[in-house]
């Protein structure tokens, strides 16, 4: 996949390194040469010096053939302008814009732009850790209505069946990892001590999760 990352701050740098490390064709745009230099000589992608929403700069980075575009600069305005140009002008299929002010998210979603707000995500994650310290929430879906929870099966929980910790419409067991091998369980699958269990949990049911799991949590 051909990917363009606009903005080579801490987030942009990490995104670029991860994508390049996975074998994708990555180009990074930044108007600061020193920021691009931080990628180092071992970076497998391309470095493009210029303004992230400038047409000439974008074409130099290969946006006409790009499959994905990530706007990760420290400016909401720059990110949104660059994302709109990538999506509306160059018809890039996958465009994501980093957003600092979560109050703008709804506006940009109406424009058809996917945004990631580190402020909103961080606040939700802190809430989850403070409110539900006994479980590990590894991912949220939508606006946080559904959460992916990870638990380790204790001796008290071992021996119970998947159906015992399932609540239709509220809690579903997604997968079980046993001895580094993951599988999709049935309602009759037995939990074993040391298993890692991933559950999809409705946010409104999080407070009930300890009761559903019982003394094994």
Tab-separated table of N, CA, C and O in Angstrom, residues 122-198:
chain	number	residue	atom	x	y	z
A	122	UNK	N	-7.721	9.611	24.999
A	122	UNK	CA	-6.999	9.580	26.266
A	122	UNK	C	-7.927	9.694	27.455
A	122	UNK	O	-7.764	8.990	28.465
A	123	UNK	N	-8.924	10.570	27.359
A	123	UNK	CA	-9.872	10.747	28.454
A	123	UNK	C	-10.670	9.466	28.694
A	123	UNK	O	-10.889	9.056	29.838
A	124	UNK	N	-11.108	8.830	27.604
A	124	UNK	CA	-11.860	7.586	27.749
A	124	UNK	C	-11.005	6.488	28.369
A	124	UNK	O	-11.465	5.716	29.211
A	125	UNK	N	-9.745	6.417	27.922
A	125	UNK	CA	-8.860	5.372	28.423
A	125	UNK	C	-8.585	5.561	29.915
A	125	UNK	O	-8.579	4.591	30.684
A	126	UNK	N	-8.371	6.792	30.346
A	126	UNK	CA	-8.144	7.068	31.765
A	126	UNK	C	-9.375	6.690	32.572
A	126	UNK	O	-9.280	6.079	33.642
A	127	UNK	N	-10.559	7.047	32.049
A	127	UNK	CA	-11.805	6.686	32.728
A	127	UNK	C	-11.921	5.177	32.886
A	127	UNK	O	-12.287	4.662	33.949
A	128	UNK	N	-11.603	4.448	31.794
A	128	UNK	CA	-11.704	2.993	31.845
A	128	UNK	C	-10.767	2.401	32.883
A	128	UNK	O	-11.137	1.497	33.638
A	129	UNK	N	-9.545	2.924	32.947
A	129	UNK	CA	-8.567	2.398	33.897
A	129	UNK	C	-8.941	2.721	35.339
A	129	UNK	O	-8.714	1.922	36.243
A	130	UNK	N	-9.511	3.911	35.543
A	130	UNK	CA	-9.912	4.298	36.896
A	130	UNK	C	-11.169	3.570	37.345
A	130	UNK	O	-11.292	3.189	38.518
A	131	UNK	N	-12.112	3.394	36.424
A	131	UNK	CA	-13.406	2.829	36.788
A	131	UNK	C	-13.424	1.309	36.774
A	131	UNK	O	-14.188	0.683	37.513
A	132	UNK	N	-12.594	0.703	35.919
A	132	UNK	CA	-12.631	-0.749	35.761
A	132	UNK	C	-11.204	-1.296	35.783
A	132	UNK	O	-10.750	-1.904	34.834
A	133	UNK	N	-10.530	-1.088	36.888
A	133	UNK	CA	-9.113	-1.459	36.981
A	133	UNK	C	-8.900	-2.966	36.936
A	133	UNK	O	-7.812	-3.440	36.653
A	134	UNK	N	-9.968	-3.760	37.238
A	134	UNK	CA	-9.806	-5.202	37.296
A	134	UNK	C	-9.772	-5.848	35.914
A	134	UNK	O	-9.462	-7.003	35.772
A	135	UNK	N	-10.151	-5.108	34.870
A	135	UNK	CA	-10.105	-5.627	33.506
A	135	UNK	C	-9.287	-4.683	32.648
A	135	UNK	O	-9.070	-3.531	32.997
A	136	UNK	N	-8.842	-5.197	31.514
A	136	UNK	CA	-8.033	-4.387	30.610
A	136	UNK	C	-8.816	-4.125	29.339
A	136	UNK	O	-9.068	-5.038	28.553
A	137	UNK	N	-9.234	-2.868	29.135
A	137	UNK	CA	-9.953	-2.490	27.916
A	137	UNK	C	-8.920	-2.172	26.842
A	137	UNK	O	-8.171	-1.207	26.955
A	138	UNK	N	-8.863	-3.001	25.814
A	138	UNK	CA	-7.831	-2.847	24.791
A	138	UNK	C	-8.293	-2.053	23.577
A	138	UNK	O	-7.478	-1.587	22.789
A	139	UNK	N	-9.626	-1.881	23.426
A	139	UNK	CA	-10.120	-1.154	22.257
A	139	UNK	C	-11.575	-0.755	22.477
A	139	UNK	O	-12.314	-1.430	23.188
A	140	UNK	N	-11.953	0.383	21.874
A	140	UNK	CA	-13.345	0.815	21.888
A	140	UNK	C	-13.831	0.950	20.459
A	140	UNK	O	-13.061	1.275	19.551
A	141	UNK	N	-15.123	0.717	20.243
A	141	UNK	CA	-15.702	0.807	18.917
A	141	UNK	C	-16.780	1.883	18.884
A	141	UNK	O	-17.434	2.159	19.892
A	142	UNK	N	-16.960	2.473	17.682
A	142	UNK	CA	-17.929	3.547	17.542
A	142	UNK	C	-17.512	4.727	18.380
A	142	UNK	O	-16.361	5.163	18.359
A	143	UNK	N	-18.443	5.251	19.153
A	143	UNK	CA	-18.144	6.356	20.067
A	143	UNK	C	-17.921	5.835	21.475
A	143	UNK	O	-18.117	6.545	22.462
A	144	UNK	N	-17.504	4.570	21.573
A	144	UNK	CA	-17.249	3.971	22.880
A	144	UNK	C	-18.383	3.103	23.376
A	144	UNK	O	-18.352	2.627	24.512
A	145	UNK	N	-19.403	2.838	22.516
A	145	UNK	CA	-20.558	2.058	22.952
A	145	UNK	C	-20.211	0.588	23.218
A	145	UNK	O	-20.834	-0.058	24.053
A	146	UNK	N	-19.211	0.076	22.481
A	146	UNK	CA	-18.789	-1.316	22.656
A	146	UNK	C	-17.288	-1.338	22.935
A	146	UNK	O	-16.521	-0.629	22.281
A	147	UNK	N	-16.894	-2.143	23.900
A	147	UNK	CA	-15.483	-2.207	24.288
A	147	UNK	C	-14.973	-3.637	24.166
A	147	UNK	O	-15.719	-4.591	24.396
A	148	UNK	N	-13.712	-3.749	23.774
A	148	UNK	CA	-13.057	-5.050	23.724
A	148	UNK	C	-12.241	-5.194	24.999
A	148	UNK	O	-11.310	-4.420	25.242
A	149	UNK	N	-12.606	-6.177	25.822
A	149	UNK	CA	-12.003	-6.368	27.136
A	149	UNK	C	-11.128	-7.616	27.140
A	149	UNK	O	-11.490	-8.645	26.560
A	150	UNK	N	-9.988	-7.524	27.808
A	150	UNK	CA	-9.097	-8.679	27.943
A	150	UNK	C	-9.001	-9.074	29.408
A	150	UNK	O	-8.784	-8.228	30.274
A	151	UNK	N	-9.189	-10.350	29.694
A	151	UNK	CA	-9.017	-10.841	31.059
A	151	UNK	C	-8.158	-12.100	31.033
A	151	UNK	O	-8.093	-12.810	30.022
A	152	UNK	N	-7.494	-12.355	32.138
A	152	UNK	CA	-6.741	-13.588	32.313
A	152	UNK	C	-7.566	-14.513	33.202
A	152	UNK	O	-8.095	-14.092	34.236
A	153	UNK	N	-7.687	-15.760	32.803
A	153	UNK	CA	-8.490	-16.707	33.561
A	153	UNK	C	-7.746	-17.132	34.821
A	153	UNK	O	-6.655	-17.701	34.748
A	154	UNK	N	-8.345	-16.844	35.968
A	154	UNK	CA	-7.758	-17.203	37.260
A	154	UNK	C	-8.193	-18.614	37.642
A	154	UNK	O	-9.029	-19.238	36.978
A	155	UNK	N	-7.651	-19.092	38.751
A	155	UNK	CA	-8.029	-20.430	39.230
A	155	UNK	C	-9.513	-20.477	39.568
A	155	UNK	O	-10.179	-21.498	39.355
A	156	UNK	N	-10.053	-19.363	40.070
A	156	UNK	CA	-11.464	-19.317	40.445
A	156	UNK	C	-12.380	-19.353	39.227
A	156	UNK	O	-13.498	-19.871	39.296
A	157	UNK	N	-11.913	-18.826	38.105
A	157	UNK	CA	-12.728	-18.778	36.887
A	157	UNK	C	-12.555	-20.034	36.046
A	157	UNK	O	-13.427	-20.381	35.232
A	158	UNK	N	-11.438	-20.746	36.233
A	158	UNK	CA	-11.150	-21.948	35.459
A	158	UNK	C	-12.235	-22.998	35.691
A	158	UNK	O	-12.746	-23.167	36.792
A	159	UNK	N	-12.594	-23.671	34.619
A	159	UNK	CA	-13.603	-24.712	34.708
A	159	UNK	C	-14.992	-24.255	34.314
A	159	UNK	O	-15.862	-25.077	34.009
A	160	UNK	N	-15.204	-22.962	34.313
A	160	UNK	CA	-16.498	-22.446	33.887
A	160	UNK	C	-16.581	-22.496	32.360
A	160	UNK	O	-15.562	-22.520	31.657
A	161	UNK	N	-17.782	-22.502	31.850
A	161	UNK	CA	-17.997	-22.540	30.404
A	161	UNK	C	-18.233	-21.132	29.871
A	161	UNK	O	-18.632	-20.229	30.613
A	162	UNK	N	-17.997	-20.973	28.569
A	162	UNK	CA	-18.200	-19.669	27.939
A	162	UNK	C	-19.618	-19.170	28.168
A	162	UNK	O	-19.853	-17.990	28.397
A	163	UNK	N	-20.592	-20.069	28.136
A	163	UNK	CA	-21.983	-19.638	28.318
A	163	UNK	C	-22.230	-19.034	29.689
A	163	UNK	O	-23.163	-18.248	29.872
A	164	UNK	N	-21.386	-19.376	30.658
A	164	UNK	CA	-21.554	-18.850	32.010
A	164	UNK	C	-21.149	-17.387	32.124
A	164	UNK	O	-21.547	-16.703	33.067
A	165	UNK	N	-20.313	-16.912	31.184
A	165	UNK	CA	-19.873	-15.512	31.248
A	165	UNK	C	-20.380	-14.730	30.032
A	165	UNK	O	-19.812	-13.721	29.647
A	166	UNK	N	-21.446	-15.247	29.441
A	166	UNK	CA	-22.071	-14.584	28.293
A	166	UNK	C	-23.429	-14.028	28.700
A	166	UNK	O	-24.208	-14.705	29.369
A	167	UNK	N	-23.684	-12.791	28.306
A	167	UNK	CA	-24.982	-12.158	28.547
A	167	UNK	C	-25.470	-11.634	27.209
A	167	UNK	O	-24.913	-10.651	26.691
A	168	UNK	N	-26.457	-12.268	26.595
A	168	UNK	CA	-26.924	-11.858	25.256
A	168	UNK	C	-27.214	-10.366	25.170
A	168	UNK	O	-27.911	-9.801	26.004
A	169	UNK	N	-26.590	-9.730	24.158
A	169	UNK	CA	-26.792	-8.303	23.947
A	169	UNK	C	-25.913	-7.420	24.808
A	169	UNK	O	-25.900	-6.198	24.641
A	170	UNK	N	-25.158	-8.032	25.731
A	170	UNK	CA	-24.308	-7.241	26.626
A	170	UNK	C	-22.863	-7.718	26.660
A	170	UNK	O	-21.940	-6.906	26.568
A	171	UNK	N	-22.654	-9.009	26.779
A	171	UNK	CA	-21.290	-9.569	26.878
A	171	UNK	C	-21.184	-10.801	25.990
A	171	UNK	O	-21.994	-11.729	26.115
A	172	UNK	N	-20.196	-10.800	25.098
A	172	UNK	CA	-19.938	-11.948	24.236
A	172	UNK	C	-18.453	-12.277	24.279
A	172	UNK	O	-17.611	-11.372	24.257
A	173	UNK	N	-18.122	-13.563	24.328
A	173	UNK	CA	-16.724	-13.987	24.290
A	173	UNK	C	-16.295	-14.039	22.825
A	173	UNK	O	-16.862	-14.785	22.033
A	174	UNK	N	-15.297	-13.229	22.487
A	174	UNK	CA	-14.837	-13.121	21.099
A	174	UNK	C	-13.806	-14.189	20.773
A	174	UNK	O	-13.869	-14.841	19.725
A	175	UNK	N	-12.839	-14.365	21.663
A	175	UNK	CA	-11.795	-15.357	21.407
A	175	UNK	C	-11.131	-15.782	22.709
A	175	UNK	O	-11.229	-15.093	23.726
A	176	UNK	N	-10.476	-16.931	22.634
A	176	UNK	CA	-9.676	-17.431	23.756
A	176	UNK	C	-8.289	-17.753	23.219
A	176	UNK	O	-8.155	-18.390	22.166
A	177	UNK	N	-7.265	-17.293	23.927
A	177	UNK	CA	-5.891	-17.621	23.556
A	177	UNK	C	-5.334	-18.569	24.615
A	177	UNK	O	-5.312	-18.248	25.805
A	178	UNK	N	-4.875	-19.717	24.155
A	178	UNK	CA	-4.364	-20.754	25.060
A	178	UNK	C	-3.029	-21.261	24.532
A	178	UNK	O	-2.930	-21.702	23.389
A	179	UNK	N	-1.997	-21.102	25.329
A	179	UNK	CA	-0.656	-21.522	24.910
A	179	UNK	C	-0.266	-20.888	23.578
A	179	UNK	O	0.207	-21.557	22.666
A	180	UNK	N	-0.524	-19.591	23.479
A	180	UNK	CA	-0.159	-18.771	22.315
A	180	UNK	C	-0.981	-19.083	21.067
A	180	UNK	O	-0.684	-18.565	19.989
A	181	UNK	N	-2.005	-19.908	21.201
A	181	UNK	CA	-2.866	-20.230	20.068
A	181	UNK	C	-4.278	-19.707	20.347
A	181	UNK	O	-4.894	-20.064	21.356
A	182	UNK	N	-4.798	-18.853	19.450
A	182	UNK	CA	-6.135	-18.293	19.624
A	182	UNK	C	-7.162	-19.132	18.873
A	182	UNK	O	-6.872	-19.709	17.824
A	183	UNK	N	-8.380	-19.197	19.415
A	183	UNK	CA	-9.461	-19.894	18.731
A	183	UNK	C	-10.793	-19.232	19.074
A	183	UNK	O	-10.919	-18.501	20.059
A	184	UNK	N	-11.783	-19.486	18.225
A	184	UNK	CA	-13.131	-18.971	18.446
A	184	UNK	C	-13.906	-20.005	19.253
A	184	UNK	O	-14.121	-21.129	18.781
A	185	UNK	N	-14.324	-19.657	20.443
A	185	UNK	CA	-14.980	-20.647	21.302
A	185	UNK	C	-16.469	-20.801	21.005
A	185	UNK	O	-17.094	-19.929	20.398
A	186	UNK	N	-17.013	-21.913	21.443
A	186	UNK	CA	-18.460	-22.124	21.427
A	186	UNK	C	-18.980	-21.872	22.838
A	186	UNK	O	-18.192	-21.680	23.780
A	187	UNK	N	-20.291	-21.859	22.993
A	187	UNK	CA	-20.853	-21.626	24.325
A	187	UNK	C	-20.448	-22.726	25.301
A	187	UNK	O	-20.421	-22.520	26.515
A	188	UNK	N	-20.093	-23.898	24.764
A	188	UNK	CA	-19.709	-25.011	25.620
A	188	UNK	C	-18.221	-25.110	25.891
A	188	UNK	O	-17.776	-26.033	26.591
A	189	UNK	N	-17.431	-24.176	25.350
A	189	UNK	CA	-15.978	-24.208	25.580
A	189	UNK	C	-15.667	-23.954	27.046
A	189	UNK	O	-16.271	-23.081	27.684
A	190	UNK	N	-14.715	-24.694	27.570
A	190	UNK	CA	-14.330	-24.568	28.973
A	190	UNK	C	-13.132	-23.636	29.131
A	190	UNK	O	-12.186	-23.689	28.340
A	191	UNK	N	-13.198	-22.785	30.127
A	191	UNK	CA	-12.093	-21.871	30.418
A	191	UNK	C	-11.046	-22.597	31.247
A	191	UNK	O	-11.376	-23.361	32.165
A	192	UNK	N	-9.783	-22.361	30.930
A	192	UNK	CA	-8.686	-22.981	31.673
A	192	UNK	C	-7.799	-21.898	32.275
A	192	UNK	O	-7.629	-20.828	31.699
A	193	UNK	N	-7.241	-22.202	33.418
A	193	UNK	CA	-6.390	-21.229	34.088
A	193	UNK	C	-5.218	-20.842	33.179
A	193	UNK	O	-4.584	-21.695	32.564
A	194	UNK	N	-4.984	-19.533	33.063
A	194	UNK	CA	-3.918	-19.032	32.204
A	194	UNK	C	-4.395	-18.605	30.841
A	194	UNK	O	-3.650	-17.961	30.091
A	195	UNK	N	-5.639	-18.968	30.495
A	195	UNK	CA	-6.194	-18.520	29.214
A	195	UNK	C	-6.306	-16.995	29.199
A	195	UNK	O	-6.540	-16.368	30.234
A	196	UNK	N	-6.155	-16.417	28.011
A	196	UNK	CA	-6.459	-15.000	27.803
A	196	UNK	C	-7.772	-14.938	27.038
A	196	UNK	O	-7.892	-15.512	25.958
A	197	UNK	N	-8.750	-14.259	27.630
A	197	UNK	CA	-10.086	-14.193	27.037
A	197	UNK	C	-10.386	-12.767	26.608
A	197	UNK	O	-10.183	-11.822	27.379
A	198	UNK	N	-10.852	-12.603	25.387
A	198	UNK	CA	-11.297	-11.301	24.889
A	198	UNK	C	-12.820	-11.306	24.808
A	198	UNK	O	-13.408	-12.219	24.228
